[in-house]
Amino acid sequence: MEKWINLSRPEEEINLLSPLTWAYIGDCVYDLYIRTNLVNNTNLKPHKLHMETIKYVKAKSQAKLLEKIQDQLTEEEKDIVRRGRNAESHHLPKNANVQEYRYATAYEALIGYLYLTKKEERLKEILNLGI
């Protein structure tokens, strides 16, 4: 069976993508990680699962998470975070201040970049740092 997710883009091409594109993918990856973790470790009903998920995936929580793991990032990862944080977004956050939103975007950019470049072990390490 052919893989349904094609991650065959070379790293050089991924490096040229917008950090907001990395964050777009990172948002999905992180959301799926949190949802899967909750399904595997709780017996909550769907609505409660959703409410619990929101606690983790909201901008304020992601910004705090990035602050917590900042010292454990490599120089390359810090550069990715910087690019994600400084990316020009024309979206105004609803439930976070601008700084929290920018740091959440930076965290999502890091997750998305690691996912797209197939750095699976490091991605798992970073995701597990937040638990």
Coordinates of N, CA and C in Angstrom, one line a residue:
M1 N 0.8 -1.2 0.0 CA 0.0 0.0 0.0 C 0.9 1.2 0.0
E2 N 0.6 2.2 -0.9 CA 1.3 3.4 -1.0 C 1.0 4.3 0.2
K3 N 2.1 5.0 0.7 CA 1.9 5.9 1.9 C 0.9 7.0 1.4
W4 N 0.0 7.3 2.3 CA -1.0 8.3 2.0 C -0.5 9.7 2.4
I5 N 0.5 9.8 3.2 CA 1.1 11.1 3.5 C 2.5 11.1 2.9
N6 N 2.7 12.0 1.9 CA 4.0 12.0 1.2 C 4.9 13.1 1.8
L7 N 5.9 12.6 2.5 CA 6.9 13.5 3.1 C 8.2 13.4 2.3
S8 N 8.2 13.5 1.0 CA 9.4 13.2 0.2 C 10.1 14.5 -0.1
R9 N 9.6 15.6 0.3 CA 10.3 16.9 0.0 C 11.7 17.0 0.6
P10 N 12.7 17.4 -0.1 CA 14.0 17.5 0.5 C 14.1 18.6 1.5
E11 N 15.0 18.4 2.5 CA 15.1 19.4 3.6 C 15.4 20.8 3.1
E12 N 16.2 20.9 2.0 CA 16.5 22.2 1.4 C 15.2 22.9 1.0
E13 N 14.3 22.2 0.5 CA 13.0 22.8 0.1 C 12.2 23.2 1.3
I14 N 12.2 22.4 2.3 CA 11.4 22.6 3.5 C 12.0 23.9 4.2
N15 N 13.3 24.1 4.1 CA 14.0 25.3 4.7 C 13.5 26.5 4.0
L16 N 13.0 26.4 2.8 CA 12.6 27.6 2.1 C 11.1 27.9 2.3
L17 N 10.4 27.0 2.9 CA 9.0 27.3 3.2 C 8.8 28.4 4.2
S18 N 7.7 29.1 4.2 CA 7.4 30.1 5.2 C 7.3 29.4 6.6
P19 N 7.8 30.1 7.6 CA 7.6 29.6 9.0 C 6.2 29.4 9.3
L20 N 5.3 30.2 8.7 CA 3.9 30.1 8.9 C 3.3 28.8 8.4
T21 N 4.0 28.3 7.3 CA 3.6 27.0 6.7 C 4.0 25.9 7.7
W22 N 5.2 26.0 8.3 CA 5.7 25.0 9.3 C 4.7 25.0 10.5
A23 N 4.3 26.2 10.9 CA 3.3 26.4 12.0 C 2.0 25.8 11.7
Y24 N 1.5 25.9 10.4 CA 0.3 25.3 10.0 C 0.3 23.8 10.2
I25 N 1.3 23.2 9.7 CA 1.5 21.7 9.9 C 1.7 21.4 11.4
G26 N 2.5 22.2 12.0 CA 2.8 21.9 13.5 C 1.6 22.0 14.3
D27 N 0.7 22.9 14.0 CA -0.6 23.0 14.8 C -1.4 21.7 14.7
C28 N -1.4 21.1 13.5 CA -2.1 19.9 13.3 C -1.4 18.7 14.0
V29 N -0.1 18.6 13.9 CA 0.6 17.6 14.5 C 0.5 17.6 16.0
Y30 N 0.6 18.8 16.6 CA 0.5 19.0 18.0 C -0.9 18.6 18.5
D31 N -1.9 19.1 17.8 CA -3.3 18.8 18.1 C -3.6 17.3 18.1
L32 N -3.1 16.7 17.1 CA -3.3 15.2 17.0 C -2.5 14.5 18.1
Y33 N -1.3 14.9 18.4 CA -0.6 14.4 19.5 C -1.3 14.5 20.9
I34 N -1.8 15.7 21.1 CA -2.6 15.9 22.4 C -3.9 15.0 22.4
R35 N -4.6 15.0 21.3 CA -5.8 14.2 21.3 C -5.6 12.8 21.5
T36 N -4.5 12.3 20.8 CA -4.2 10.8 20.9 C -3.8 10.5 22.3
N37 N -3.0 11.4 22.9 CA -2.5 11.1 24.3 C -3.7 11.1 25.2
L38 N -4.7 12.0 25.1 CA -5.9 12.0 25.9 C -6.7 10.8 25.7
V39 N -6.9 10.4 24.5 CA -7.7 9.1 24.2 C -7.0 7.9 24.8
N40 N -5.7 7.9 24.7 CA -5.0 6.7 25.2 C -4.9 6.7 26.7
N41 N -5.0 7.8 27.4 CA -4.7 7.9 28.8 C -5.9 8.3 29.7
T42 N -7.1 8.5 29.1 CA -8.3 8.8 29.9 C -9.5 8.0 29.3
N43 N -10.5 8.2 30.0 CA -11.8 7.6 29.6 C -12.8 8.6 29.4
L44 N -12.4 9.8 29.0 CA -13.3 10.9 28.8 C -14.2 10.8 27.6
K45 N -15.4 11.4 27.7 CA -16.3 11.4 26.6 C -15.9 12.5 25.6
P46 N -16.3 12.5 24.3 CA -15.8 13.4 23.3 C -15.8 14.9 23.7
H47 N -16.9 15.4 24.3 CA -16.9 16.8 24.7 C -15.9 17.1 25.7
K48 N -15.7 16.2 26.7 CA -14.7 16.4 27.7 C -13.3 16.3 27.1
L49 N -13.1 15.4 26.2 CA -11.8 15.3 25.4 C -11.5 16.6 24.8
H50 N -12.5 17.2 24.1 CA -12.3 18.5 23.4 C -11.9 19.6 24.4
M51 N -12.7 19.7 25.5 CA -12.4 20.7 26.5 C -11.0 20.5 27.1
E52 N -10.6 19.3 27.3 CA -9.2 19.1 27.9 C -8.2 19.4 26.8
T53 N -8.4 19.1 25.6 CA -7.5 19.4 24.5 C -7.2 20.9 24.4
I54 N -8.3 21.6 24.5 CA -8.2 23.1 24.4 C -7.2 23.6 25.4
K55 N -7.1 23.1 26.6 CA -6.2 23.5 27.6 C -4.7 23.4 27.2
Y56 N -4.4 22.5 26.3 CA -3.1 22.3 25.8 C -2.7 23.0 24.6
V57 N -3.7 23.1 23.7 CA -3.4 23.7 22.4 C -3.6 25.2 22.2
K58 N -4.2 25.8 23.3 CA -4.3 27.3 23.2 C -3.0 28.0 23.2
A59 N -3.0 29.2 22.7 CA -1.7 29.9 22.5 C -1.0 30.1 23.8
K60 N -1.7 30.5 24.8 CA -1.0 30.7 26.1 C -0.3 29.5 26.6
S61 N -0.9 28.3 26.5 CA -0.2 27.1 27.0 C 1.0 26.8 26.1
Q62 N 0.9 26.9 24.8 CA 2.0 26.7 23.9 C 3.2 27.6 24.1
A63 N 2.8 28.9 24.4 CA 3.9 29.9 24.7 C 4.6 29.5 26.0
K64 N 3.9 29.1 27.0 CA 4.5 28.7 28.3 C 5.4 27.4 28.0
L65 N 4.9 26.5 27.2 CA 5.6 25.3 26.9 C 7.0 25.6 26.2
L66 N 6.9 26.5 25.2 CA 8.1 26.9 24.5 C 9.1 27.5 25.5
E67 N 8.7 28.4 26.4 CA 9.5 29.0 27.4 C 10.2 27.9 28.3
K68 N 9.4 26.9 28.6 CA 9.9 25.8 29.5 C 11.0 25.0 28.8
I69 N 10.9 24.8 27.5 CA 11.9 23.9 26.8 C 13.0 24.7 26.1
Q70 N 13.0 26.0 26.1 CA 13.9 26.8 25.3 C 15.3 26.4 25.5
D71 N 15.8 26.2 26.7 CA 17.2 25.9 27.0 C 17.6 24.5 26.5
Q72 N 16.6 23.6 26.2 CA 16.9 22.3 25.7 C 17.0 22.2 24.2
L73 N 16.8 23.3 23.5 CA 16.8 23.3 22.1 C 18.2 23.5 21.5
T74 N 18.4 22.9 20.3 CA 19.7 23.1 19.6 C 19.7 24.5 19.0
E75 N 20.9 24.9 18.5 CA 21.0 26.2 17.9 C 20.1 26.2 16.6
E76 N 20.0 25.1 15.9 CA 19.2 25.1 14.7 C 17.7 25.2 15.1
E77 N 17.3 24.5 16.1 CA 15.9 24.6 16.6 C 15.6 26.0 17.1
K78 N 16.5 26.7 17.8 CA 16.3 28.0 18.2 C 16.1 29.0 17.1
D79 N 16.9 28.7 16.0 CA 16.7 29.5 14.8 C 15.3 29.3 14.2
I80 N 14.9 28.1 14.1 CA 13.5 27.8 13.6 C 12.5 28.5 14.5
V81 N 12.7 28.5 15.8 CA 11.7 29.1 16.7 C 11.8 30.7 16.5
R82 N 13.0 31.2 16.3 CA 13.1 32.7 16.0 C 12.3 33.0 14.8
R83 N 12.5 32.2 13.7 CA 11.9 32.5 12.4 C 10.3 32.4 12.6
G84 N 9.9 31.4 13.3 CA 8.4 31.3 13.6 C 7.9 32.4 14.4
R85 N 8.6 32.9 15.4 CA 8.2 34.0 16.2 C 8.1 35.3 15.5
N86 N 9.1 35.5 14.6 CA 9.1 36.7 13.8 C 8.3 36.8 12.5
A87 N 7.7 35.6 12.2 CA 6.9 35.6 10.9 C 5.8 36.6 11.0
E88 N 5.6 37.2 9.9 CA 4.5 38.3 9.8 C 3.2 37.7 9.6
S89 N 2.4 37.6 10.6 CA 1.0 37.0 10.5 C 0.0 38.2 10.5
H90 N -0.9 38.2 9.7 CA -2.0 39.2 9.7 C -3.2 38.8 10.5
H91 N -3.0 37.7 11.3 CA -4.1 37.2 12.1 C -4.0 37.7 13.5
L92 N -5.1 38.2 14.0 CA -5.1 38.7 15.4 C -5.6 37.6 16.3
P93 N -4.9 37.4 17.4 CA -5.4 36.3 18.3 C -6.7 36.7 19.0
K94 N -7.5 35.7 19.2 CA -8.8 35.9 19.9 C -8.6 35.8 21.4
N95 N -7.9 34.8 21.9 CA -7.9 34.5 23.3 C -6.4 34.6 23.9
A96 N -5.6 35.4 23.3 CA -4.2 35.5 23.7 C -3.7 36.9 23.3
N97 N -2.7 37.3 24.1 CA -2.1 38.6 23.6 C -1.1 38.3 22.5
V98 N -0.6 39.3 21.9 CA 0.2 39.2 20.6 C 1.5 38.4 20.9
Q99 N 2.1 38.7 22.1 CA 3.3 37.9 22.4 C 3.1 36.4 22.6
E100 N 2.0 36.1 23.3 CA 1.7 34.7 23.5 C 1.4 34.0 22.1
Y101 N 0.7 34.7 21.3 CA 0.4 34.2 19.9 C 1.7 34.0 19.1
R102 N 2.6 34.9 19.2 CA 3.9 34.8 18.4 C 4.7 33.6 18.9
Y103 N 4.7 33.4 20.3 CA 5.5 32.3 20.8 C 4.8 31.0 20.5
A104 N 3.5 30.9 20.5 CA 2.7 29.7 20.2 C 3.0 29.4 18.7
T105 N 3.0 30.4 17.9 CA 3.4 30.2 16.4 C 4.8 29.6 16.3
A106 N 5.7 30.1 17.1 CA 7.1 29.7 17.1 C 7.1 28.2 17.5
Y107 N 6.4 27.8 18.5 CA 6.4 26.4 19.0 C 5.8 25.5 17.9
E108 N 4.7 26.0 17.3 CA 4.1 25.2 16.2 C 5.0 25.1 15.0
A109 N 5.7 26.1 14.7 CA 6.7 26.1 13.6 C 7.8 25.1 13.8
L110 N 8.3 25.0 15.1 CA 9.3 24.0 15.4 C 8.7 22.6 15.2
I111 N 7.5 22.3 15.7 CA 6.9 21.0 15.6 C 6.7 20.7 14.1
G112 N 6.2 21.6 13.4 CA 6.0 21.4 11.9 C 7.2 21.1 11.2
Y113 N 8.3 21.9 11.5 CA 9.6 21.7 10.8 C 10.1 20.3 11.1
L114 N 10.1 19.9 12.3 CA 10.6 18.6 12.7 C 9.8 17.5 12.0
Y115 N 8.5 17.7 11.9 CA 7.7 16.7 11.3 C 8.0 16.6 9.8
L116 N 8.0 17.8 9.1 CA 8.3 17.8 7.7 C 9.7 17.3 7.3
T117 N 10.7 17.5 8.1 CA 12.0 17.0 7.8 C 12.3 15.6 8.3
K118 N 11.2 15.0 8.8 CA 11.2 13.6 9.3 C 12.2 13.3 10.4
K119 N 12.4 14.3 11.3 CA 13.2 14.2 12.5 C 12.4 13.7 13.6
E120 N 11.9 12.4 13.4 CA 10.9 11.8 14.3 C 11.3 11.7 15.7
E121 N 12.5 11.2 15.9 CA 13.0 11.0 17.3 C 13.1 12.3 18.1
R122 N 13.6 13.4 17.4 CA 13.6 14.7 18.0 C 12.2 15.2 18.3
L123 N 11.4 15.0 17.3 CA 10.0 15.5 17.4 C 9.3 14.8 18.7
K124 N 9.5 13.5 18.8 CA 9.0 12.8 20.0 C 9.6 13.4 21.3
E125 N 10.9 13.7 21.3 CA 11.5 14.3 22.5 C 10.9 15.6 22.8
I126 N 10.7 16.5 21.8 CA 10.2 17.8 22.1 C 8.7 17.7 22.6
L127 N 7.9 16.9 21.9 CA 6.6 16.7 22.4 C 6.5 16.1 23.8
N128 N 7.3 15.2 24.1 CA 7.3 14.6 25.4 C 7.8 15.5 26.5
L129 N 8.6 16.6 26.1 CA 9.1 17.5 27.1 C 7.9 18.3 27.7
G130 N 6.8 18.4 27.0 CA 5.6 19.2 27.4 C 4.7 18.4 28.3
I131 N 4.9 17.1 28.4 CA 4.0 16.3 29.3 C 4.2 16.5 30.7

